[in-house]
CSV table of C-alpha atoms in Angstrom, one decimal:
chain,number,residue,atom,x,y,z
Z,254,MET,CA,49.1,99.0,20.2
Z,255,ALA,CA,47.0,98.1,17.3
Z,256,GLY,CA,46.3,100.6,14.4
Z,257,SER,CA,47.8,101.3,11.1
Z,258,THR,CA,49.8,103.9,9.3
Z,259,ASN,CA,48.4,102.6,6.1
Z,260,THR,CA,47.3,105.7,4.1
Z,261,ASN,CA,45.7,103.8,1.5
Z,262,ILE,CA,42.2,103.6,3.0
Z,263,THR,CA,39.4,102.5,0.6
Z,264,PRO,CA,36.0,104.2,0.8
Z,265,PRO,CA,33.1,102.3,2.4
Z,266,ARG,CA,30.9,100.7,-0.1
Z,267,TRP,CA,28.3,99.2,2.2
Z,268,LEU,CA,26.4,101.0,4.8
Z,269,THR,CA,24.3,99.0,7.2
Z,270,VAL,CA,21.8,101.0,9.4
Z,271,GLU,CA,20.4,99.2,12.4
Z,272,LEU,CA,17.5,101.5,12.8
Z,273,THR,CA,16.3,100.0,16.1
Z,274,TYR,CA,16.8,97.0,18.4
Z,275,ALA,CA,13.0,96.7,18.8
Z,276,CYS,CA,11.7,93.5,17.2
Z,277,PRO,CA,8.6,91.5,17.6
Z,278,LEU,CA,10.5,88.2,17.1
Z,279,GLN,CA,12.7,86.5,19.5
Z,280,CYS,CA,15.2,84.4,17.3
Z,281,PRO,CA,17.8,82.8,19.6
Z,282,TYR,CA,20.6,83.4,17.1
Z,283,CYS,CA,20.0,87.1,16.8
Z,284,SER,CA,23.3,89.1,15.9
Z,285,ASN,CA,22.3,92.0,18.0
Z,286,PRO,CA,24.4,92.4,21.3
Z,287,LEU,CA,23.0,90.3,24.2
Z,288,ASP,CA,22.8,93.6,26.4
Z,289,TYR,CA,21.0,95.5,23.7
Z,290,ALA,CA,18.4,96.6,26.4
Z,291,LYS,CA,21.1,98.9,27.8
Z,292,TYR,CA,20.9,101.0,24.6
Z,293,PRO,CA,17.2,102.1,24.2
Z,294,ASN,CA,18.1,105.4,22.5
Z,295,GLU,CA,17.5,105.6,18.7
Z,296,LEU,CA,18.7,108.3,16.3
Z,297,SER,CA,16.1,110.8,15.1
Z,298,THR,CA,14.8,110.8,11.5
Z,299,GLU,CA,17.0,113.9,10.7
Z,300,ASP,CA,20.1,112.2,12.2
Z,301,TRP,CA,19.6,109.1,10.1
Z,302,LYS,CA,19.3,111.3,7.0
Z,303,ARG,CA,22.5,113.1,7.8
Z,304,VAL,CA,24.3,109.7,8.2
Z,305,LEU,CA,22.9,108.6,4.9
Z,306,SER,CA,24.0,111.8,3.2
Z,307,GLU,CA,27.5,111.7,4.7
Z,308,ALA,CA,28.3,108.2,4.0
Z,309,ARG,CA,27.1,108.5,0.3
Z,310,LYS,CA,29.4,111.5,-0.1
Z,311,ILE,CA,32.4,109.3,0.8
Z,312,GLY,CA,31.3,106.5,-1.5
Z,313,ALA,CA,28.8,104.2,0.2
Z,314,LEU,CA,26.5,102.7,-2.4
Z,315,GLN,CA,24.8,99.6,-1.0
Z,316,LEU,CA,22.5,100.4,1.9
Z,317,GLY,CA,20.9,97.9,4.2
Z,318,PHE,CA,18.0,99.0,6.5
Z,319,THR,CA,17.9,96.4,9.2
Z,320,GLY,CA,17.6,96.3,13.1
Z,321,GLY,CA,15.8,94.8,15.1
Z,322,GLU,CA,12.8,95.0,12.9
Z,323,PRO,CA,13.2,98.2,10.7
Z,324,LEU,CA,9.4,98.2,10.0
Z,325,THR,CA,8.8,99.3,13.6
Z,326,ARG,CA,10.3,102.7,12.6
Z,327,GLN,CA,7.4,104.8,11.3
Z,328,ASP,CA,9.9,107.0,9.3
Z,329,LEU,CA,11.2,104.1,7.2
Z,330,PRO,CA,9.5,105.3,4.0
Z,331,GLU,CA,10.9,108.9,4.5
Z,332,LEU,CA,14.4,107.4,4.9
Z,333,VAL,CA,14.0,105.1,1.9
Z,334,LYS,CA,13.0,108.2,-0.2
Z,335,HIS,CA,16.0,110.1,1.0
Z,336,ALA,CA,18.3,107.1,0.2
Z,337,ARG,CA,16.9,106.9,-3.3
Z,338,GLU,CA,17.4,110.6,-3.9
Z,339,LEU,CA,21.1,110.0,-2.9
Z,340,GLY,CA,21.5,107.2,-5.4
Z,341,TYR,CA,21.8,104.3,-2.9
Z,342,TYR,CA,20.7,100.7,-3.8
Z,343,SER,CA,18.4,100.1,-0.7
Z,344,ASN,CA,18.0,96.8,0.7
Z,345,LEU,CA,15.3,96.1,3.5
Z,346,ILE,CA,16.1,93.2,5.7
Z,347,THR,CA,13.0,92.3,7.4
Z,348,SER,CA,11.2,89.6,9.4
Z,349,GLY,CA,8.1,90.5,7.4
Z,350,TYR,CA,6.2,91.1,10.7
Z,351,GLY,CA,4.1,94.3,10.4
Z,352,MET,CA,4.4,94.3,6.7
Z,353,THR,CA,1.2,95.2,4.6
Z,354,GLU,CA,0.6,95.4,1.0
Z,355,GLU,CA,0.0,99.1,1.4
Z,356,LYS,CA,3.4,99.6,2.9
Z,357,ILE,CA,5.1,97.4,0.2
Z,358,ILE,CA,3.5,99.9,-2.3
Z,359,GLN,CA,4.5,102.9,-0.3
Z,360,LEU,CA,8.1,101.7,0.0
Z,361,LYS,CA,8.4,100.9,-3.7
Z,362,GLU,CA,7.2,104.5,-4.6
Z,363,ALA,CA,9.7,105.8,-2.1
Z,364,GLY,CA,12.3,104.1,-4.1
Z,365,LEU,CA,13.1,100.9,-2.2
Z,366,ASP,CA,15.1,98.5,-4.3
Z,367,HIS,CA,14.7,95.0,-2.7
Z,368,ILE,CA,13.2,93.3,0.2
Z,369,GLN,CA,14.8,90.3,2.0
Z,370,VAL,CA,12.3,88.3,4.1
Z,371,SER,CA,13.5,85.9,6.6
Z,372,ILE,CA,11.8,82.6,7.3
Z,373,GLN,CA,12.9,80.4,10.2
Z,374,ALA,CA,11.8,77.0,9.0
Z,375,SER,CA,9.7,75.2,6.4
Z,376,THR,CA,6.9,74.3,8.9
Z,377,GLN,CA,4.7,76.6,10.8
Z,378,GLU,CA,5.3,74.8,14.1
Z,379,LEU,CA,9.1,75.1,13.9
Z,380,ASN,CA,9.0,78.6,12.4
Z,381,ASP,CA,6.8,80.1,15.1
Z,382,HIS,CA,8.9,78.3,17.8
Z,383,ILE,CA,12.1,79.6,16.6
Z,384,ALA,CA,10.7,83.2,16.0
Z,385,GLY,CA,9.1,83.1,19.3
Z,386,THR,CA,6.1,84.7,17.5
Z,387,ALA,CA,3.2,83.2,15.4
Z,388,SER,CA,4.4,84.6,12.0
Z,389,PHE,CA,4.8,81.7,9.4
Z,390,GLU,CA,1.7,82.2,7.4
Z,391,HIS,CA,2.2,86.0,7.2
Z,392,LYS,CA,5.7,85.7,6.1
Z,393,LYS,CA,4.7,83.7,3.3
Z,394,THR,CA,2.0,86.1,2.3
Z,395,VAL,CA,4.6,88.9,2.4
Z,396,ALA,CA,6.9,86.9,0.2
Z,397,HIS,CA,4.2,86.6,-2.5
Z,398,LEU,CA,3.4,90.4,-2.2
Z,399,VAL,CA,7.1,91.2,-2.6
Z,400,LYS,CA,7.1,89.3,-5.8
Z,401,LYS,CA,3.8,90.7,-6.9
Z,402,HIS,CA,5.0,94.3,-6.6
Z,403,GLY,CA,8.1,93.7,-8.8
Z,404,TYR,CA,10.9,93.6,-6.2
Z,405,PRO,CA,13.6,91.0,-6.4
Z,406,MET,CA,12.6,88.7,-3.6
Z,407,VAL,CA,15.3,87.3,-1.3
Z,408,LEU,CA,14.5,84.7,1.1
Z,409,CYS,CA,16.8,84.3,4.1
Z,410,VAL,CA,16.8,81.1,6.2
Z,411,VAL,CA,19.2,81.0,9.1
Z,412,ILE,CA,20.4,77.3,9.4
Z,413,HIS,CA,21.1,75.6,12.7
Z,414,ARG,CA,20.5,72.2,14.4
Z,415,GLU,CA,16.9,72.7,14.9
Z,416,ASN,CA,16.1,73.2,11.3
Z,417,ILE,CA,18.9,71.8,9.3
Z,418,HIS,CA,17.0,68.4,8.7
Z,419,GLN,CA,14.4,70.5,6.9
Z,420,MET,CA,16.9,71.6,4.1
Z,421,PRO,CA,15.0,69.8,1.3
Z,422,GLU,CA,11.7,71.2,2.4
Z,423,ILE,CA,13.3,74.8,2.9
Z,424,LEU,CA,14.6,74.6,-0.7
Z,425,ALA,CA,11.1,73.5,-2.1
Z,426,MET,CA,9.5,76.3,-0.2
Z,427,ALA,CA,11.9,78.9,-1.7
Z,428,GLU,CA,11.1,77.5,-5.2
Z,429,GLU,CA,7.4,77.5,-4.6
Z,430,LEU,CA,7.6,81.1,-3.3
Z,431,GLY,CA,9.5,82.1,-6.4
Z,432,ALA,CA,12.5,83.5,-4.7
Z,433,ASP,CA,15.0,85.3,-6.9
Z,434,TYR,CA,17.7,84.8,-4.4
Z,435,LEU,CA,17.9,82.4,-1.4
Z,436,GLU,CA,20.3,83.0,1.4
Z,437,LEU,CA,21.1,80.0,3.4
Z,438,ALA,CA,23.0,81.4,6.2
Z,439,ASN,CA,24.6,78.9,8.5
Z,440,THR,CA,24.5,80.4,12.0
Z,441,GLN,CA,27.5,82.5,12.9
Z,442,TYR,CA,28.1,82.3,16.5
Z,443,TYR,CA,28.0,85.8,17.9
Z,444,GLY,CA,25.6,87.6,20.1
Z,445,TRP,CA,22.6,85.5,21.0
Z,446,ALA,CA,23.8,82.6,18.8
Z,447,HIS,CA,27.0,82.4,20.9
Z,448,ALA,CA,25.0,82.2,24.1
Z,449,ASN,CA,22.8,79.4,22.5
Z,450,ARG,CA,25.6,77.6,20.6
Z,451,ASN,CA,25.2,74.3,22.4
Z,452,LEU,CA,21.7,74.0,21.1
Z,453,LEU,CA,22.3,75.5,17.7
Z,454,LEU,CA,25.5,74.0,16.3
Z,455,PRO,CA,24.8,71.1,14.1
Z,456,THR,CA,27.0,68.1,13.8
Z,457,LYS,CA,29.5,67.8,11.0
Z,458,GLU,CA,27.4,65.0,9.5
Z,459,GLN,CA,24.3,67.1,9.6
Z,460,PHE,CA,26.1,69.9,8.1
Z,461,LEU,CA,27.7,67.8,5.2
Z,462,LYS,CA,24.4,66.3,4.3
Z,463,ALA,CA,22.6,69.7,4.2
Z,464,GLU,CA,25.4,71.2,2.2
Z,465,GLN,CA,25.3,68.3,-0.4
Z,466,ILE,CA,21.5,68.8,-0.8
Z,467,ALA,CA,21.9,72.6,-1.2
Z,468,GLN,CA,24.5,72.1,-3.8
Z,469,ALA,CA,22.4,69.7,-5.9
Z,470,PHE,CA,19.6,72.3,-5.7
Z,471,LYS,CA,21.8,75.1,-6.8
Z,472,GLU,CA,22.3,73.3,-10.1
Z,473,HIS,CA,18.7,72.4,-10.3
Z,474,VAL,CA,17.6,76.1,-10.1
Z,475,ALA,CA,20.6,77.6,-12.1
Z,476,GLY,CA,19.4,80.5,-14.1
Z,477,LYS,CA,16.2,80.9,-12.1
Z,478,MET,CA,17.3,81.4,-8.5
Z,479,LYS,CA,20.7,82.4,-7.1
Z,480,ILE,CA,21.9,80.9,-3.8
Z,481,TYR,CA,24.0,82.7,-1.3
Z,482,TYR,CA,25.4,80.2,1.0
Z,483,VAL,CA,27.1,81.5,4.1
Z,484,VAL,CA,29.6,78.8,5.3
Z,485,PRO,CA,29.6,77.5,8.8
Z,486,ASP,CA,33.1,78.3,9.7
Z,487,PHE,CA,33.4,75.9,12.6
Z,488,TYR,CA,33.7,73.3,9.9
Z,489,GLU,CA,36.2,75.0,7.7
Z,490,ASP,CA,40.0,74.9,8.2
Z,491,ARG,CA,40.6,78.4,7.2
Z,492,PRO,CA,38.8,81.4,8.7
Z,493,LYS,CA,36.5,83.7,6.7
Z,494,LYS,CA,37.7,87.1,5.3
Z,495,CYS,CA,35.6,88.8,7.9
Z,496,MET,CA,33.8,92.0,6.7
Z,497,ASN,CA,36.2,91.8,3.6
Z,498,GLY,CA,38.9,93.3,5.9
Z,499,TRP,CA,38.4,95.5,8.9
Z,500,GLY,CA,37.6,99.1,7.8
Z,501,THR,CA,37.9,98.4,4.1
Z,502,THR,CA,34.2,98.0,2.8
Z,503,SER,CA,31.7,98.0,5.5
Z,504,LEU,CA,30.3,100.7,7.9
Z,505,THR,CA,27.5,99.8,10.4
Z,506,ILE,CA,25.6,102.2,12.4
Z,507,ALA,CA,23.9,101.0,15.6
Z,508,PRO,CA,20.4,102.3,16.6
Z,509,ASP,CA,22.0,104.8,19.2
Z,510,GLY,CA,24.5,106.2,16.5
Z,511,VAL,CA,27.6,104.1,17.5
Z,512,ALA,CA,29.6,103.4,14.3
Z,513,LEU,CA,30.8,99.9,14.1
Z,514,PRO,CA,33.4,98.3,11.6
Z,515,CYS,CA,31.2,95.2,12.1
Z,516,HIS,CA,28.0,94.5,13.8
Z,517,SER,CA,29.6,92.7,16.7
Z,518,ALA,CA,32.5,95.1,17.3
Z,519,ARG,CA,30.6,96.8,20.0
Z,520,ASP,CA,31.6,93.8,22.4
Z,521,LEU,CA,35.4,94.2,21.8
Z,522,PRO,CA,37.2,96.0,24.6
Z,523,GLY,CA,38.9,99.3,24.3
Z,524,LEU,CA,37.9,100.2,20.7
Z,525,ASP,CA,36.0,103.5,21.7
Z,526,CYS,CA,33.7,103.1,18.7
Z,527,PRO,CA,32.7,106.7,17.8
Z,528,ASN,CA,29.1,108.1,17.7
Z,529,VAL,CA,27.6,109.9,14.7
Z,530,ASN,CA,26.5,112.5,17.1
Z,531,ALA,CA,29.9,113.5,17.9
Z,532,ALA,CA,31.8,113.1,14.7
Z,533,SER,CA,31.3,113.3,10.9
Z,534,ILE,CA,31.1,109.9,9.0
Z,535,SER,CA,34.2,110.9,7.2
Z,536,ASP,CA,36.2,111.5,10.4
Z,537,ILE,CA,34.8,108.2,11.7
Z,538,TRP,CA,35.8,106.2,8.7
Z,539,TYR,CA,39.2,107.7,8.0
Z,540,GLU,CA,40.5,109.1,11.4
Z,541,SER,CA,38.8,107.1,14.3
Z,542,LYS,CA,40.7,104.8,16.6
Z,543,ALA,CA,38.1,102.0,16.1
Z,544,PHE,CA,38.2,102.0,12.3
Z,545,ASN,CA,42.0,102.1,12.2
Z,546,PHE,CA,42.4,99.4,14.9
Z,547,PHE,CA,42.8,96.4,12.7
Z,548,ARG,CA,43.4,97.9,9.3
Z,549,GLY,CA,46.5,96.5,7.5
Z,550,ASN,CA,48.3,93.7,9.2
Z,551,GLU,CA,50.7,95.4,11.7
Z,552,TRP,CA,48.5,94.4,14.5
Z,553,MET,CA,49.0,90.7,13.9
Z,554,GLN,CA,50.5,88.1,16.0
Z,555,GLU,CA,52.1,84.7,15.1
Z,556,PRO,CA,51.1,82.5,13.3
Z,557,CYS,CA,49.3,85.2,11.3
Z,558,ARG,CA,52.3,87.7,11.1
Z,559,SER,CA,54.4,85.3,9.1
Z,560,CYS,CA,51.7,83.4,7.3
Z,561,ASP,CA,51.6,83.6,3.4
Z,562,GLU,CA,47.8,83.7,3.5
Z,563,LYS,CA,47.5,86.7,5.7
Z,564,GLU,CA,46.4,88.9,2.9
Z,565,LYS,CA,43.7,86.3,2.0
Z,566,ASP,CA,41.8,86.3,5.2
Z,567,PHE,CA,43.4,88.9,7.4
Z,568,GLY,CA,43.7,86.4,10.2
Z,569,GLY,CA,40.0,85.9,10.3
Z,570,CYS,CA,37.4,87.4,12.5
Z,571,ARG,CA,38.5,89.7,15.4
Z,572,CYS,CA,35.2,89.1,17.4
Z,573,GLN,CA,35.4,85.4,17.0
Z,574,ALA,CA,39.1,85.4,18.2
Z,575,TYR,CA,37.9,87.5,21.2
Z,576,LEU,CA,34.9,85.3,22.0
Z,577,LEU,CA,36.7,82.0,21.8
Z,578,THR,CA,40.1,82.9,23.1
Z,579,GLY,CA,39.7,86.1,25.1
Z,580,ASP,CA,42.2,87.8,23.0
Z,581,MET,CA,41.1,89.8,20.0
Z,582,TYR,CA,44.6,90.0,18.5
Z,583,LYS,CA,44.9,86.2,18.1
Z,584,THR,CA,44.5,84.1,15.0
Z,585,ASP,CA,40.8,83.4,14.6
Z,586,PRO,CA,40.8,79.8,16.2
Z,587,VAL,CA,38.8,78.4,13.2
Z,588,CYS,CA,42.2,78.4,11.4
Z,589,SER,CA,43.8,75.1,11.7
Z,590,LYS,CA,47.2,77.0,12.1
Z,591,SER,CA,45.9,78.5,15.3
Z,592,PRO,CA,47.6,77.1,18.4
Z,593,GLU,CA,44.0,77.4,19.9
Z,594,HIS,CA,42.3,75.6,17.1
Z,595,GLY,CA,41.2,72.9,19.8
Z,596,VAL,CA,38.5,75.2,21.1
Z,597,ILE,CA,36.5,74.6,17.9
Z,598,GLN,CA,36.5,70.9,18.4
Z,599,GLU,CA,35.7,71.3,22.1
Z,600,ALA,CA,32.8,73.5,21.1
Z,601,ILE,CA,31.5,70.9,18.6
Z,602,ASP,CA,31.9,68.1,21.1
Z,603,THR,CA,30.1,70.1,23.9
Z,604,ALA,CA,27.3,71.0,21.6
Z,605,ALA,CA,26.9,67.2,20.6
Z,606,ARG,CA,26.8,66.3,24.4
Z,607,HIS,CA,24.1,68.9,24.9
Z,608,ASN,CA,22.2,67.4,22.0
Z,609,GLN,CA,21.5,64.4,24.3
Z,610,LEU,CA,19.8,66.6,26.9
Z,611,THR,CA,16.1,67.4,26.8
Z,612,THR,CA,15.2,71.0,26.2
Z,613,ASN,CA,14.0,71.4,29.9
Z,614,GLU,CA,17.4,70.9,31.1
Z,615,GLN,CA,19.0,73.5,28.8
Z,616,PRO,CA,16.3,75.7,27.2
Z,617,LEU,CA,17.0,78.1,24.4
Z,618,ILE,CA,17.6,81.7,25.5
Z,619,PHE,CA,15.2,83.8,23.3
Z,620,ARG,CA,16.1,87.2,22.3
Z,621,ASN,CA,13.8,89.6,24.2
Z,622,SER,CA,14.3,92.5,26.5
Z,623,LYS,CA,13.7,90.4,29.6
Z,624,ASN,CA,16.5,88.2,28.9
Z,625,SER,CA,18.7,91.0,27.5
Z,626,ARG,CA,18.6,92.7,31.0
Z,627,ASN,CA,20.4,89.6,32.5
Z,628,PHE,CA,23.5,90.2,30.4
M,161,MET,CA,23.5,80.5,-22.8
M,162,THR,CA,23.2,81.9,-26.2
M,163,ILE,CA,21.6,85.2,-27.5
M,164,ASN,CA,18.5,84.9,-29.8
M,165,THR,CA,19.3,87.3,-32.6
M,166,ASP,CA,15.7,87.9,-33.4
M,167,GLN,CA,14.5,89.0,-30.0
M,168,PRO,CA,15.2,92.4,-28.4
M,169,LEU,CA,17.5,92.8,-25.4
M,170,THR,CA,16.3,94.3,-22.2
M,171,PHE,CA,18.2,95.2,-19.1
M,172,SER,CA,16.8,93.3,-16.1
M,173,PRO,CA,14.1,95.1,-13.9
M,174,LEU,CA,15.6,93.4,-11.0
M,175,HIS,CA,19.0,95.1,-11.4
M,176,ARG,CA,19.9,98.7,-11.5
M,177,LEU,CA,22.5,100.3,-13.9
M,178,GLN,CA,24.1,103.5,-12.5
M,179,TRP,CA,26.8,105.8,-13.1
M,180,GLU,CA,28.9,106.2,-9.8
M,181,GLU,CA,30.6,109.7,-9.6
M,182,ALA,CA,32.8,108.4,-6.8
M,183,GLN,CA,34.3,105.6,-8.9
M,184,GLN,CA,33.9,107.3,-12.3
M,185,LYS,CA,32.4,104.2,-13.7
M,186,HIS,CA,29.1,102.4,-14.2
M,187,VAL,CA,28.0,99.8,-11.8
M,188,ILE,CA,25.3,97.2,-11.9
M,189,LEU,CA,23.5,96.9,-8.5
M,190,TYR,CA,21.3,94.0,-7.2
M,191,PRO,CA,20.5,92.5,-3.8
M,192,GLU,CA,23.4,92.7,-1.6
M,193,GLY,CA,25.9,93.0,-4.5
M,194,MET,CA,27.4,95.2,-7.3
M,195,VAL,CA,29.7,94.8,-10.2
M,196,GLU,CA,31.9,97.6,-11.7
M,197,LEU,CA,31.8,97.9,-15.3
M,198,ASN,CA,34.3,99.1,-17.8
M,199,GLN,CA,33.3,101.7,-20.4
M,200,SER,CA,32.5,99.4,-23.2
M,201,SER,CA,30.4,97.0,-21.1
M,202,ALA,CA,28.4,100.0,-19.8
M,203,GLU,CA,28.0,101.2,-23.5
M,204,ILE,CA,26.6,97.9,-24.5
M,205,LEU,CA,24.1,97.5,-21.5
M,206,LYS,CA,22.8,101.0,-22.0
M,207,LEU,CA,21.5,100.1,-25.3
M,208,CYS,CA,19.7,97.0,-24.0
M,209,ASP,CA,16.5,98.9,-23.7
M,210,GLY,CA,14.0,96.5,-25.2
M,211,SER,CA,14.2,98.3,-28.6
M,212,ARG,CA,17.2,96.6,-30.3
M,213,THR,CA,18.2,93.1,-31.3
M,214,LEU,CA,21.8,91.9,-31.2
M,215,PRO,CA,22.5,92.8,-34.8
M,216,GLN,CA,20.8,96.2,-34.5
M,217,LEU,CA,22.9,96.9,-31.3
M,218,VAL,CA,26.1,96.0,-33.0
M,219,SER,CA,25.4,98.2,-35.9
M,220,ASP,CA,24.4,101.1,-33.7
M,221,LEU,CA,27.7,100.8,-31.6
M,222,GLU,CA,29.8,100.3,-34.7
M,223,GLU,CA,28.3,103.4,-36.1
M,224,LYS,CA,28.7,105.4,-32.8
M,225,PHE,CA,32.4,104.5,-32.5
M,226,ALA,CA,33.0,104.5,-36.2
M,227,THR,CA,34.4,100.9,-36.4
M,228,THR,CA,33.6,97.5,-37.6
M,229,GLY,CA,34.0,94.0,-36.4
M,230,LEU,CA,32.5,94.2,-32.9
M,231,THR,CA,30.1,91.4,-33.3
M,232,ASN,CA,32.1,88.6,-31.6
M,233,ASP,CA,33.2,90.8,-28.6
M,234,ILE,CA,29.5,92.2,-27.9
M,235,THR,CA,28.1,88.7,-28.4
M,236,ALA,CA,30.5,87.3,-25.8
M,237,PHE,CA,29.8,90.0,-23.3
M,238,LEU,CA,26.1,89.8,-23.7
M,239,GLU,CA,26.2,86.0,-23.2
M,240,VAL,CA,27.9,86.7,-19.9
M,241,ALA,CA,25.3,89.4,-19.1
M,242,LEU,CA,22.4,86.9,-19.9
M,243,LYS,CA,23.9,84.2,-17.7
M,244,ASN,CA,24.2,86.6,-14.9
M,245,GLY,CA,20.7,87.8,-15.3
M,246,TRP,CA,21.6,91.4,-16.1
M,247,ILE,CA,19.6,91.2,-19.4
M,248,ASN,CA,16.5,89.3,-20.6
M,249,GLN,CA,15.1,88.3,-23.8
M,250,HIS,CA,11.3,87.7,-24.1
């Protein structure tokens, strides 16, 4: 049985609120659950305010408003205002779709600290294809407006096989738009990205070339733009320290009020993730089965259990272990010490074979309610 | 990066400096990140309000804490702060 008797539980620092699963975009690497259509309920404004208050009380400080597309919630300015009064640093993670200059001003007055706008590619054609929605020009307009109204502007581009060749143009676009931060997020293969992995996973050569270009750019813009580079863990030989450790730092609340130690934890079996409608945030964080499940290291199997690096990465990502080996207790197979490390190379080889097929034979599964009902 | 001693120091409008009751310390907040500060770092940054140059800031802090010889420590910290974008000089 997993779980921990460790009484030294740190308070949450990061609260992520997924206000809604509704989204006008259809990105095929979306991190929302494949079966999100099963969860149409959303917390009320009052419930969200209570969540923000209770989490702040136990130490949460950074707050991410995300979704789906958080702008589809009409009460967003009210929630932002509440967050500001509580002393949160509020981040809005948006596609930009539905954003107007009026709303940017309204959110600023409500106390929003920063806006992160995602762009799917450096060209209209590819952006609109990946997003499943004509949105490229509007996103660029929104990026300009974010700057104009004094927010730090963070541009986020998810990198995968369809756009990785555009790395030089993506970097030039970020510079031209005056981004203060650029998040280059190599796709993490969960949710929709897992389902589309054969079409999204780049080859090692593609990845190395793109990384080299990004590194050179980092030096070029030093002091002007900060680059957050999310590594593609399939090409690493040690796993990521996922969520900075289970139940140590990060608390995510799904649209229907389910509290998650990471945004993919909903897919793990037997966690019984608690709902904010039935328990306080403090009880959820300190007492619930789900948040204690992988705290500490007593749950570990070999080779993690006796590994001298176990405090460094905590055995990697539980969701990735589950998705790739069927056993959430196993070593994240990204680790070269994992007996099942071979599944990573198989995934890379399979994706490379699919690269030879035409899109008609194996189309991308876009993230929308119709497709979600098939899972 | 070096500090220009003729120009006033200003805390960056793209960051937020805040006292955290839960942690009993000041923190700097910025997009998707935070830095926890010790007391002396926080005292220095609180004076970066656009009204003081480096020598003025040193003299104000030396007076406040009734001490001398802070120039090197304060300069070293502010160089780090400038490099991280926490403060500007214009």
